[in-house]
XYZ file of C-alpha atoms in Angstrom:
219
model
C 1.465 16.405 -31.901
C -0.271 19.785 -31.566
C 1.639 22.547 -29.836
C -1.337 23.040 -27.477
C -1.042 19.473 -26.170
C 2.721 19.776 -25.865
C 2.273 23.003 -23.909
C -0.193 21.253 -21.610
C 2.315 18.449 -20.963
C 5.107 20.944 -20.301
C 2.839 22.849 -17.894
C 1.922 19.646 -16.061
C 5.640 18.888 -15.669
C 6.147 22.456 -14.356
C 8.845 23.140 -16.933
C 8.467 26.866 -16.297
C 11.436 27.961 -18.373
C 10.093 26.095 -21.377
C 6.563 27.406 -20.847
C 7.688 31.026 -20.423
C 9.524 30.914 -23.764
C 6.967 28.696 -25.516
C 6.346 30.985 -28.478
C 10.050 31.012 -29.204
C 10.736 27.266 -29.095
C 7.426 25.405 -29.688
C 8.257 24.687 -33.324
C 11.677 23.241 -32.555
C 11.918 19.487 -33.379
C 13.588 18.647 -30.051
C 10.753 19.946 -27.836
C 8.496 16.882 -27.995
C 11.417 14.501 -27.436
C 12.623 16.546 -24.454
C 9.172 16.492 -22.836
C 8.924 12.739 -23.438
C 12.317 12.171 -21.806
C 11.277 14.213 -18.778
C 7.976 12.338 -18.408
C 9.691 8.956 -18.687
C 12.387 9.902 -16.167
C 9.870 11.168 -13.632
C 7.645 8.101 -13.943
C 10.635 5.813 -13.370
C 11.835 7.917 -10.434
C 8.362 7.915 -8.899
C 8.152 4.135 -9.201
C 11.582 3.680 -7.610
C 10.644 5.974 -4.729
C 7.335 4.229 -4.091
C 8.955 0.784 -4.171
C 11.625 1.920 -1.720
C 9.074 3.513 0.616
C 6.870 0.411 0.599
C 9.467 -1.677 2.485
C 8.314 -4.898 0.813
C 10.769 -7.667 1.595
C 11.897 -10.058 -1.188
C 9.073 -12.344 -2.308
C 8.232 -14.884 -4.989
C 5.891 -13.812 -7.813
C 2.376 -15.204 -7.605
C 3.079 -17.318 -10.689
C 5.189 -19.564 -8.425
C 2.454 -19.982 -5.813
C 1.563 -23.624 -5.130
C -2.226 -23.538 -5.347
C -2.390 -27.198 -4.305
C -0.572 -26.628 -1.009
C -3.246 -24.936 1.135
C -6.139 -27.285 1.889
C -8.517 -24.543 0.836
C -7.592 -21.438 -1.159
C -9.885 -19.332 -3.358
C -7.585 -18.909 -6.326
C -10.130 -17.061 -8.449
C -10.677 -14.496 -5.685
C -6.960 -13.932 -5.158
C -6.329 -13.519 -8.884
C -9.203 -11.036 -9.031
C -7.700 -9.089 -6.114
C -4.541 -8.654 -8.207
C -6.655 -6.417 -10.468
C -6.924 -3.991 -7.492
C -10.601 -3.125 -7.923
C -11.023 -3.552 -4.164
C -9.036 -0.358 -3.603
C -11.680 1.765 -5.317
C -14.052 1.411 -2.369
C -11.438 0.902 0.378
C -12.176 -2.784 0.851
C -9.915 -4.538 3.358
C -8.223 -7.878 2.715
C -8.007 -10.579 5.394
C -5.715 -13.552 4.786
C -6.270 -16.093 7.538
C -4.567 -19.470 7.628
C -1.871 -21.603 9.231
C 1.846 -20.832 9.085
C 3.426 -21.523 5.712
C 0.235 -21.311 3.663
C 1.462 -18.339 1.601
C -0.381 -15.418 3.192
C 2.642 -13.102 3.195
C 3.550 -14.033 -0.377
C 0.057 -13.186 -1.635
C -0.098 -9.917 0.310
C 3.351 -8.910 -0.988
C 2.308 -9.552 -4.574
C -0.811 -7.426 -4.216
C 1.139 -4.592 -2.573
C 3.739 -4.711 -5.354
C 1.019 -4.697 -8.004
C -0.595 -1.625 -6.426
C 2.718 0.231 -6.670
C 3.248 -0.795 -10.285
C -0.220 0.584 -11.050
C 0.656 3.957 -9.541
C -0.534 3.756 -5.925
C 1.400 3.989 -2.682
C 1.789 1.003 -0.363
C 3.521 0.057 2.862
C 4.401 -3.403 4.177
C 5.072 -3.971 7.872
C 4.720 -6.668 10.485
C 2.366 -6.110 13.389
C 5.244 -6.456 15.855
C 7.442 -3.901 14.095
C 4.661 -1.342 13.779
C 3.110 -1.675 17.240
C 6.398 -1.884 19.143
C 7.731 1.142 17.304
C 4.612 3.203 18.011
C 4.385 2.195 21.654
C 8.015 3.221 22.225
C 7.451 6.831 21.161
C 7.462 9.151 24.153
C 6.024 12.355 22.726
C 2.597 13.147 21.335
C 4.003 14.946 18.305
C 6.291 12.022 17.389
C 3.361 9.623 17.735
C 1.145 11.740 15.486
C 3.858 11.863 12.804
C 4.387 8.113 12.922
C 0.662 7.349 12.892
C 0.458 9.471 9.735
C 3.233 7.349 8.231
C 1.024 4.265 8.610
C -2.297 5.870 7.701
C -1.192 7.728 4.552
C -0.427 4.889 2.082
C -3.261 3.849 -0.213
C -2.594 0.189 0.680
C -1.230 -0.959 4.039
C -0.184 -4.557 4.768
C 0.039 -5.549 8.439
C 1.677 -8.966 8.431
C 1.805 -11.664 11.115
C -1.006 -10.554 13.406
C -1.331 -13.327 15.958
C 2.243 -14.546 16.221
C 2.788 -12.527 19.422
C 0.552 -11.169 22.163
C 0.320 -7.476 23.003
C -0.763 -5.147 25.768
C -3.636 -2.679 25.847
C -1.420 0.130 24.546
C -0.619 -1.858 21.419
C -4.313 -2.649 20.890
C -5.238 1.028 21.202
C -2.613 1.963 18.617
C -3.852 -0.666 16.164
C -7.402 0.581 16.703
C -6.258 4.134 15.934
C -4.648 3.099 12.647
C -7.568 0.942 11.520
C -10.060 3.665 12.478
C -8.201 6.394 10.587
C -8.088 4.223 7.467
C -11.665 2.935 7.867
C -13.723 3.419 4.662
C -10.935 5.591 3.225
C -8.052 3.286 2.342
C -7.547 -0.459 2.018
C -5.752 -2.392 4.739
C -4.536 -5.977 4.418
C -4.157 -8.222 7.469
C -2.419 -11.594 7.491
C -3.119 -13.688 10.569
C -2.769 -17.256 11.755
C -5.682 -16.912 14.164
C -9.408 -16.668 13.571
C -11.065 -13.502 14.856
C -12.622 -15.532 17.674
C -9.068 -16.008 18.980
C -7.988 -12.364 18.815
C -8.779 -11.942 22.490
C -5.629 -13.979 23.137
C -3.563 -11.620 20.948
C -4.749 -8.563 22.867
C -5.688 -9.865 26.341
C -8.060 -7.590 28.280
C -8.124 -4.949 25.512
C -11.587 -3.409 25.301
C -11.189 -2.299 21.675
C -10.592 -5.738 20.086
C -14.206 -6.108 18.958
C -14.138 -2.602 17.470
C -10.914 -3.370 15.571
C -12.465 -6.499 14.082
C -15.734 -4.717 13.243
C -13.919 -2.037 11.229
C -11.709 -4.575 9.470
C -14.485 -6.891 8.344
C -17.187 -4.309 7.577
C -15.895 -3.895 4.015
C -13.602 -6.832 3.415
C -12.625 -9.870 1.397
């Protein structure tokens, strides 16, 4: 490999000591191997960190999914979503179906795949996220935690519809969806059709706006 390309790789890795003494060591046989080791270590460390931060609970690989179990399931669409092209234009994913149909399993597989391909992801349940946010008692703490949920390239909000929430919870969900709108992909799993979301957030004025932003660019 040319010394120019090796120098570029060392600069990208910010190996400043190596770069500053490049003319002295660039012809040494160990230099390329050392840079390769450093690149490999950092890629593995980055993957470990992103998997840990994603908080994805144990799940079965999609290869074990029983495609004959749901009465209706678009297998070709789901397999295409595993290619992650939807993330390029911040398309949202909506998995709607009865309990036990495999919504969480599919969403977990897609989130995991996004991490393997180099993106960031976060998996949470609606109850965990909304109850945590609503319990914060300072504006600065709320802003920091909202950033935690809006930063990842792919956010999974699982189990929307299993519990009902107050107006404060609805406003917080609206804030997260709005901040991610047309910027980053959000995945929702729900056991209720959108026509029933008024029962999830009774009397919340922003329910229609939440749905509008979710479905505007969505699968």
